[in-house]
Tab-separated table of N, CA, C and O and ligand atoms in Angstrom:
chain	number	residue	atom	x	y	z
N	1	MET	N	33.508	-90.560	-47.747
N	1	MET	CA	32.130	-90.116	-47.965
N	1	MET	C	32.143	-88.884	-48.876
N	1	MET	O	33.020	-88.039	-48.770
N	2	TYR	N	31.174	-88.856	-49.767
N	2	TYR	CA	31.076	-87.738	-50.703
N	2	TYR	C	29.840	-86.916	-50.361
N	2	TYR	O	28.744	-87.445	-50.263
N	3	ILE	N	30.011	-85.660	-50.132
N	3	ILE	CA	28.878	-84.789	-49.813
N	3	ILE	C	28.701	-83.786	-50.947
N	3	ILE	O	29.651	-83.084	-51.308
N	4	TYR	N	27.528	-83.776	-51.499
N	4	TYR	CA	27.246	-82.843	-52.591
N	4	TYR	C	26.322	-81.746	-52.080
N	4	TYR	O	25.251	-82.012	-51.557
N	5	ILE	N	26.769	-80.537	-52.174
N	5	ILE	CA	25.928	-79.408	-51.765
N	5	ILE	C	25.452	-78.707	-53.026
N	5	ILE	O	26.255	-78.140	-53.775
N	6	SER	N	24.170	-78.776	-53.264
N	6	SER	CA	23.602	-78.210	-54.480
N	6	SER	C	23.474	-76.703	-54.377
N	6	SER	O	23.072	-76.163	-53.358
N	7	MET	N	23.785	-76.036	-55.488
N	7	MET	CA	23.581	-74.590	-55.554
N	7	MET	C	22.099	-74.260	-55.713
N	7	MET	O	21.692	-73.118	-55.655
N	8	ASP	N	21.293	-75.314	-55.945
N	8	ASP	CA	19.862	-75.098	-56.155
N	8	ASP	C	19.073	-75.062	-54.859
N	8	ASP	O	17.869	-74.921	-54.866
N	9	ASP	N	19.745	-75.240	-53.721
N	9	ASP	CA	19.030	-75.261	-52.451
N	9	ASP	C	18.256	-73.969	-52.245
N	9	ASP	O	18.748	-72.878	-52.497
N	10	ASN	N	17.029	-74.133	-51.794
N	10	ASN	CA	16.188	-73.009	-51.390
N	10	ASN	C	15.840	-72.037	-52.518
N	10	ASN	O	15.618	-70.865	-52.274
N	11	ILE	N	15.776	-72.546	-53.720
N	11	ILE	CA	15.304	-71.717	-54.822
N	11	ILE	C	13.799	-71.566	-54.716
N	11	ILE	O	13.084	-72.520	-54.388
N	12	LYS	N	13.303	-70.374	-54.958
N	12	LYS	CA	11.864	-70.142	-54.999
N	12	LYS	C	11.576	-69.274	-56.216
N	12	LYS	O	11.976	-68.114	-56.247
N	13	LYS	N	10.917	-69.866	-57.196
N	13	LYS	CA	10.614	-69.124	-58.408
N	13	LYS	C	9.184	-68.613	-58.348
N	13	LYS	O	8.322	-69.245	-57.737
N	14	GLU	N	8.950	-67.488	-58.998
N	14	GLU	CA	7.620	-66.875	-58.967
N	14	GLU	C	7.110	-66.611	-60.376
N	14	GLU	O	7.872	-66.219	-61.259
N	15	TYR	N	5.820	-66.854	-60.554
N	15	TYR	CA	5.166	-66.658	-61.855
N	15	TYR	C	3.861	-65.913	-61.580
N	15	TYR	O	2.977	-66.440	-60.904
N	16	SER	N	3.729	-64.708	-62.116
N	16	SER	CA	2.563	-63.889	-61.787
N	16	SER	C	1.769	-63.514	-63.019
N	16	SER	O	2.328	-63.243	-64.086
N	17	ASN	N	0.453	-63.500	-62.876
N	17	ASN	CA	-0.405	-62.989	-63.955
N	17	ASN	C	-0.971	-61.615	-63.590
N	17	ASN	O	-1.899	-61.131	-64.222
N	18	GLY	N	-0.428	-61.007	-62.562
N	18	GLY	CA	-0.878	-59.693	-62.126
N	18	GLY	C	-1.929	-59.774	-61.034
N	18	GLY	O	-2.155	-58.817	-60.306
N	19	GLU	N	-2.559	-60.944	-60.921
N	19	GLU	CA	-3.600	-61.153	-59.922
N	19	GLU	C	-3.123	-62.123	-58.844
N	19	GLU	O	-3.260	-61.887	-57.657
N	20	VAL	N	-2.565	-63.238	-59.334
N	20	VAL	CA	-2.029	-64.245	-58.421
N	20	VAL	C	-0.575	-64.515	-58.805
N	20	VAL	O	-0.207	-64.407	-59.981
N	21	THR	N	0.231	-64.825	-57.822
N	21	THR	CA	1.606	-65.246	-58.073
N	21	THR	C	1.761	-66.676	-57.585
N	21	THR	O	1.490	-66.969	-56.422
N	22	VAL	N	2.162	-67.553	-58.501
N	22	VAL	CA	2.446	-68.944	-58.154
N	22	VAL	C	3.917	-69.047	-57.809
N	22	VAL	O	4.773	-68.512	-58.516
N	23	THR	N	4.217	-69.722	-56.715
N	23	THR	CA	5.604	-69.942	-56.328
N	23	THR	C	5.939	-71.415	-56.503
N	23	THR	O	5.076	-72.279	-56.353
N	24	TRP	N	7.177	-71.680	-56.838
N	24	TRP	CA	7.616	-73.063	-57.025
N	24	TRP	C	8.998	-73.233	-56.435
N	24	TRP	O	9.905	-72.471	-56.736
N	25	GLU	N	9.105	-74.221	-55.555
N	25	GLU	CA	10.378	-74.532	-54.912
N	25	GLU	C	10.834	-75.903	-55.414
N	25	GLU	O	10.371	-76.935	-54.919
N	26	PRO	N	11.703	-75.907	-56.439
N	26	PRO	CA	12.068	-77.171	-57.087
N	26	PRO	C	12.641	-78.213	-56.143
N	26	PRO	O	12.467	-79.411	-56.356
N	27	GLN	N	13.292	-77.766	-55.096
N	27	GLN	CA	13.901	-78.738	-54.183
N	27	GLN	C	12.865	-79.534	-53.401
N	27	GLN	O	13.163	-80.576	-52.830
N	28	LEU	N	11.619	-79.054	-53.378
N	28	LEU	CA	10.542	-79.768	-52.669
N	28	LEU	C	9.733	-80.674	-53.593
N	28	LEU	O	8.996	-81.541	-53.136
N	29	CYS	N	9.838	-80.456	-54.896
N	29	CYS	CA	9.000	-81.183	-55.859
N	29	CYS	C	9.283	-82.683	-55.816
N	29	CYS	O	10.429	-83.109	-55.874
N	30	GLN	N	8.221	-83.454	-55.702
N	30	GLN	CA	8.333	-84.922	-55.675
N	30	GLN	C	8.034	-85.518	-57.047
N	30	GLN	O	7.904	-86.732	-57.172
N	31	HIS	N	7.859	-84.679	-58.024
N	31	HIS	CA	7.588	-85.129	-59.401
N	31	HIS	C	6.411	-86.093	-59.445
N	31	HIS	O	6.445	-87.122	-60.118
N	32	SER	N	5.390	-85.737	-58.722
N	32	SER	CA	4.195	-86.574	-58.660
N	32	SER	C	3.440	-86.561	-59.994
N	32	SER	O	2.604	-87.410	-60.225
N	33	THR	N	3.712	-85.568	-60.819
N	33	THR	CA	3.071	-85.347	-62.132
N	33	THR	C	1.646	-84.829	-62.020
N	33	THR	O	0.983	-84.603	-63.019
N	34	LYS	N	1.174	-84.647	-60.811
N	34	LYS	CA	-0.216	-84.241	-60.594
N	34	LYS	C	-0.538	-82.922	-61.286
N	34	LYS	O	-1.544	-82.809	-61.985
N	35	CYS	N	0.298	-81.928	-61.114
N	35	CYS	CA	-0.015	-80.602	-61.650
N	35	CYS	C	-0.096	-80.617	-63.168
N	35	CYS	O	-1.047	-80.086	-63.749
N	36	TRP	N	0.859	-81.226	-63.830
N	36	TRP	CA	0.848	-81.149	-65.299
N	36	TRP	C	-0.098	-82.140	-65.939
N	36	TRP	O	-0.496	-81.978	-67.080
N	37	LYS	N	-0.504	-83.160	-65.208
N	37	LYS	CA	-1.532	-84.053	-65.760
N	37	LYS	C	-2.922	-83.451	-65.607
N	37	LYS	O	-3.817	-83.723	-66.398
N	38	GLU	N	-3.098	-82.623	-64.586
N	38	GLU	CA	-4.437	-82.092	-64.307
N	38	GLU	C	-4.659	-80.682	-64.853
N	38	GLU	O	-5.810	-80.263	-65.011
N	39	LEU	N	-3.591	-79.937	-65.100
N	39	LEU	CA	-3.747	-78.589	-65.651
N	39	LEU	C	-2.592	-78.324	-66.626
N	39	LEU	O	-1.704	-77.499	-66.390
N	40	ALA	N	-2.653	-79.041	-67.746
N	40	ALA	CA	-1.543	-79.029	-68.705
N	40	ALA	C	-1.353	-77.676	-69.378
N	40	ALA	O	-0.269	-77.374	-69.866
N	41	GLY	N	-2.401	-76.853	-69.400
N	41	GLY	CA	-2.269	-75.542	-70.015
N	41	GLY	C	-1.360	-74.614	-69.234
N	41	GLY	O	-0.832	-73.644	-69.771
N	42	VAL	N	-1.170	-74.918	-67.977
N	42	VAL	CA	-0.330	-74.081	-67.114
N	42	VAL	C	1.000	-74.771	-66.804
N	42	VAL	O	2.061	-74.168	-66.898
N	43	PHE	N	0.918	-76.049	-66.445
N	43	PHE	CA	2.126	-76.769	-66.010
N	43	PHE	C	2.560	-77.739	-67.116
N	43	PHE	O	1.830	-78.683	-67.436
N	44	ASP	N	3.722	-77.485	-67.694
N	44	ASP	CA	4.214	-78.346	-68.766
N	44	ASP	C	5.726	-78.472	-68.639
N	44	ASP	O	6.467	-77.551	-69.020
N	45	PRO	N	6.200	-79.591	-68.100
N	45	PRO	CA	7.644	-79.739	-67.860
N	45	PRO	C	8.482	-79.796	-69.133
N	45	PRO	O	9.702	-79.712	-69.061
N	46	ARG	N	7.843	-79.897	-70.306
N	46	ARG	CA	8.615	-79.918	-71.559
N	46	ARG	C	8.953	-78.511	-72.019
N	46	ARG	O	9.733	-78.328	-72.948
N	47	LYS	N	8.340	-77.511	-71.382
N	47	LYS	CA	8.553	-76.133	-71.819
N	47	LYS	C	9.399	-75.344	-70.816
N	47	LYS	O	9.498	-75.721	-69.653
N	48	LYS	N	9.948	-74.270	-71.303
N	48	LYS	CA	10.681	-73.347	-70.432
N	48	LYS	C	10.152	-71.951	-70.672
N	48	LYS	O	10.178	-71.502	-71.812
N	49	PRO	N	9.678	-71.233	-69.683
N	49	PRO	CA	9.488	-71.744	-68.325
N	49	PRO	C	8.375	-72.782	-68.294
N	49	PRO	O	7.478	-72.758	-69.133
N	50	TRP	N	8.434	-73.676	-67.361
N	50	TRP	CA	7.500	-74.804	-67.356
N	50	TRP	C	6.131	-74.402	-66.817
N	50	TRP	O	5.168	-75.140	-66.990
N	51	ILE	N	6.028	-73.229	-66.178
N	51	ILE	CA	4.732	-72.729	-65.725
N	51	ILE	C	4.315	-71.570	-66.626
N	51	ILE	O	5.004	-70.551	-66.703
N	52	ASN	N	3.187	-71.754	-67.312
N	52	ASN	CA	2.604	-70.701	-68.143
N	52	ASN	C	1.419	-70.116	-67.366
N	52	ASN	O	0.314	-70.656	-67.396
N	53	ILE	N	1.675	-69.035	-66.688
N	53	ILE	CA	0.676	-68.471	-65.776
N	53	ILE	C	-0.548	-67.927	-66.523
N	53	ILE	O	-1.599	-67.690	-65.917
N	54	SER	N	-0.435	-67.771	-67.827
N	54	SER	CA	-1.570	-67.306	-68.637
N	54	SER	C	-2.413	-68.458	-69.172
N	54	SER	O	-3.367	-68.235	-69.915
N	55	GLY	N	-2.078	-69.678	-68.781
N	55	GLY	CA	-2.723	-70.845	-69.368
N	55	GLY	C	-4.068	-71.222	-68.786
N	55	GLY	O	-4.708	-72.161	-69.269
N	56	ALA	N	-4.520	-70.520	-67.755
N	56	ALA	CA	-5.829	-70.824	-67.151
N	56	ALA	C	-6.253	-69.628	-66.304
N	56	ALA	O	-5.463	-68.715	-66.043
N	57	GLU	N	-7.508	-69.656	-65.911
N	57	GLU	CA	-8.025	-68.608	-65.036
N	57	GLU	C	-7.383	-68.723	-63.643
N	57	GLU	O	-6.990	-69.814	-63.217
N	58	THR	N	-7.319	-67.596	-62.967
N	58	THR	CA	-6.701	-67.548	-61.644
N	58	THR	C	-7.273	-68.598	-60.698
N	58	THR	O	-6.526	-69.299	-60.010
N	59	GLU	N	-8.584	-68.733	-60.665
N	59	GLU	CA	-9.198	-69.664	-59.715
N	59	GLU	C	-8.796	-71.106	-60.014
N	59	GLU	O	-8.537	-71.903	-59.091
N	60	ALA	N	-8.730	-71.471	-61.290
N	60	ALA	CA	-8.318	-72.836	-61.663
N	60	ALA	C	-6.864	-73.086	-61.255
N	60	ALA	O	-6.517	-74.180	-60.795
N	61	ILE	N	-6.029	-72.076	-61.412
N	61	ILE	CA	-4.620	-72.212	-61.029
N	61	ILE	C	-4.504	-72.427	-59.520
N	61	ILE	O	-3.790	-73.305	-59.048
N	62	ILE	N	-5.246	-71.630	-58.780
N	62	ILE	CA	-5.194	-71.747	-57.319
N	62	ILE	C	-5.646	-73.139	-56.878
N	62	ILE	O	-5.007	-73.773	-56.019
N	63	GLN	N	-6.730	-73.618	-57.461
N	63	GLN	CA	-7.234	-74.938	-57.070
N	63	GLN	C	-6.214	-76.028	-57.384
N	63	GLN	O	-6.054	-76.980	-56.613
N	64	GLN	N	-5.495	-75.872	-58.498
N	64	GLN	CA	-4.485	-76.878	-58.843
N	64	GLN	C	-3.287	-76.797	-57.908
N	64	GLN	O	-2.760	-77.817	-57.466
N	65	VAL	N	-2.866	-75.593	-57.602
N	65	VAL	CA	-1.726	-75.420	-56.696
N	65	VAL	C	-2.018	-76.076	-55.345
N	65	VAL	O	-1.147	-76.710	-54.743
N	66	LYS	N	-3.261	-75.978	-54.911
N	66	LYS	CA	-3.638	-76.572	-53.624
N	66	LYS	C	-3.536	-78.095	-53.627
N	66	LYS	O	-3.494	-78.715	-52.575
N	67	GLN	N	-3.519	-78.690	-54.829
N	67	GLN	CA	-3.436	-80.156	-54.928
N	67	GLN	C	-1.997	-80.677	-54.869
N	67	GLN	O	-1.782	-81.886	-54.794
N	68	CYS	N	-1.033	-79.785	-54.911
N	68	CYS	CA	0.370	-80.234	-54.916
N	68	CYS	C	0.673	-80.965	-53.603
N	68	CYS	O	0.560	-80.383	-52.530
N	69	PRO	N	1.076	-82.237	-53.686
N	69	PRO	CA	1.254	-83.032	-52.466
N	69	PRO	C	2.524	-82.704	-51.676
N	69	PRO	O	2.631	-83.056	-50.509
N	70	SER	N	3.475	-82.029	-52.308
N	70	SER	CA	4.765	-81.826	-51.643
N	70	SER	C	4.931	-80.450	-51.022
N	70	SER	O	5.862	-80.231	-50.250
N	71	GLY	N	4.063	-79.509	-51.409
N	71	GLY	CA	4.260	-78.135	-50.959
N	71	GLY	C	5.216	-77.367	-51.853
N	71	GLY	O	5.575	-76.235	-51.549
N	72	ALA	N	5.646	-77.989	-52.962
N	72	ALA	CA	6.554	-77.281	-53.881
N	72	ALA	C	5.857	-76.090	-54.525
N	72	ALA	O	6.482	-75.067	-54.790
N	73	LEU	N	4.567	-76.245	-54.793
N	73	LEU	CA	3.792	-75.143	-55.348
N	73	LEU	C	3.094	-74.381	-54.232
N	73	LEU	O	2.575	-74.984	-53.286
N	74	GLY	N	3.083	-73.091	-54.362
N	74	GLY	CA	2.351	-72.235	-53.432
N	74	GLY	C	1.814	-71.052	-54.218
N	74	GLY	O	2.046	-70.934	-55.427
N	75	TYR	N	1.090	-70.181	-53.574
N	75	TYR	CA	0.616	-68.998	-54.279
N	75	TYR	C	0.314	-67.895	-53.274
N	75	TYR	O	0.147	-68.154	-52.073
N	76	PHE	N	0.281	-66.679	-53.783
N	76	PHE	CA	-0.258	-65.573	-52.989
N	76	PHE	C	-0.976	-64.630	-53.926
N	76	PHE	O	-0.656	-64.548	-55.119
N	77	MET	N	-1.998	-63.986	-53.396
N	77	MET	CA	-2.736	-62.998	-54.171
N	77	MET	C	-1.917	-61.714	-54.172
N	77	MET	O	-1.457	-61.264	-53.123
N	78	ASN	N	-1.749	-61.114	-55.326
N	78	ASN	CA	-0.868	-59.956	-55.437
N	78	ASN	C	-1.344	-58.776	-54.601
N	78	ASN	O	-0.530	-58.036	-54.064
N	79	ASP	N	-2.661	-58.630	-54.475
N	79	ASP	CA	-3.144	-57.466	-53.728
N	79	ASP	C	-3.006	-57.653	-52.218
N	79	ASP	O	-3.030	-56.688	-51.473
N	80	LYS	N	-2.818	-58.892	-51.784
N	80	LYS	CA	-2.664	-59.146	-50.352
N	80	LYS	C	-1.212	-59.394	-49.973
N	80	LYS	O	-0.797	-59.065	-48.880
N	81	GLY	N	-0.467	-60.029	-50.878
N	81	GLY	CA	0.938	-60.309	-50.608
N	81	GLY	C	1.146	-61.370	-49.563
N	81	GLY	O	2.240	-61.522	-49.040
N	82	THR	N	0.102	-62.145	-49.261
N	82	THR	CA	0.248	-63.177	-48.244
N	82	THR	C	0.474	-64.530	-48.898
N	82	THR	O	-0.072	-64.829	-49.938
N	83	ASP	N	1.305	-65.323	-48.280
N	83	ASP	CA	1.626	-66.647	-48.789
N	83	ASP	C	0.541	-67.630	-48.392
N	83	ASP	O	0.167	-67.697	-47.233
N	84	ASN	N	0.014	-68.333	-49.379
N	84	ASN	CA	-0.973	-69.375	-49.097
N	84	ASN	C	-0.410	-70.687	-49.589
N	84	ASN	O	-0.745	-71.141	-50.660
N	85	LYS	N	0.449	-71.237	-48.830
N	85	LYS	CA	1.139	-72.460	-49.238
N	85	LYS	C	0.116	-73.570	-49.441
N	85	LYS	O	-0.846	-73.693	-48.696
N	86	ALA	N	0.347	-74.354	-50.482
N	86	ALA	CA	-0.590	-75.437	-50.794
N	86	ALA	C	-0.595	-76.465	-49.681
N	86	ALA	O	0.348	-76.627	-48.975
U	1	SF4	S1	2.125	-81.381	-58.176
U	1	SF4	FE1	3.773	-80.523	-56.922
U	1	SF4	S2	5.083	-82.284	-56.439
U	1	SF4	FE2	3.790	-82.871	-58.189
U	1	SF4	S3	5.018	-82.390	-60.036
U	1	SF4	FE3	3.703	-80.614	-59.580
U	1	SF4	S4	5.026	-79.281	-58.327
U	1	SF4	FE4	5.952	-81.300	-58.269
């Protein structure tokens, strides 16, 4: 039996516009394509970094993050510091 232990386990990346911070946990992503099909100005897997936090207003970003079906995307408001997982 071959067991592969990824060094990518439990990665959590953060992207902040000073108001909201979007978090992304790649190991949870189901590649549903929902985020980048619905808010392409922010989520674009062809780019690096693939999240452009300046690509939309904070409220639009939050609403899109809430649509993530896997929980890979989350966010917190910078002034509160609380996690609001999608
Ligand atoms: S919506 Fe969530 S699960 Fe789908 S591609 Fe985006 S981050 Fe991954």
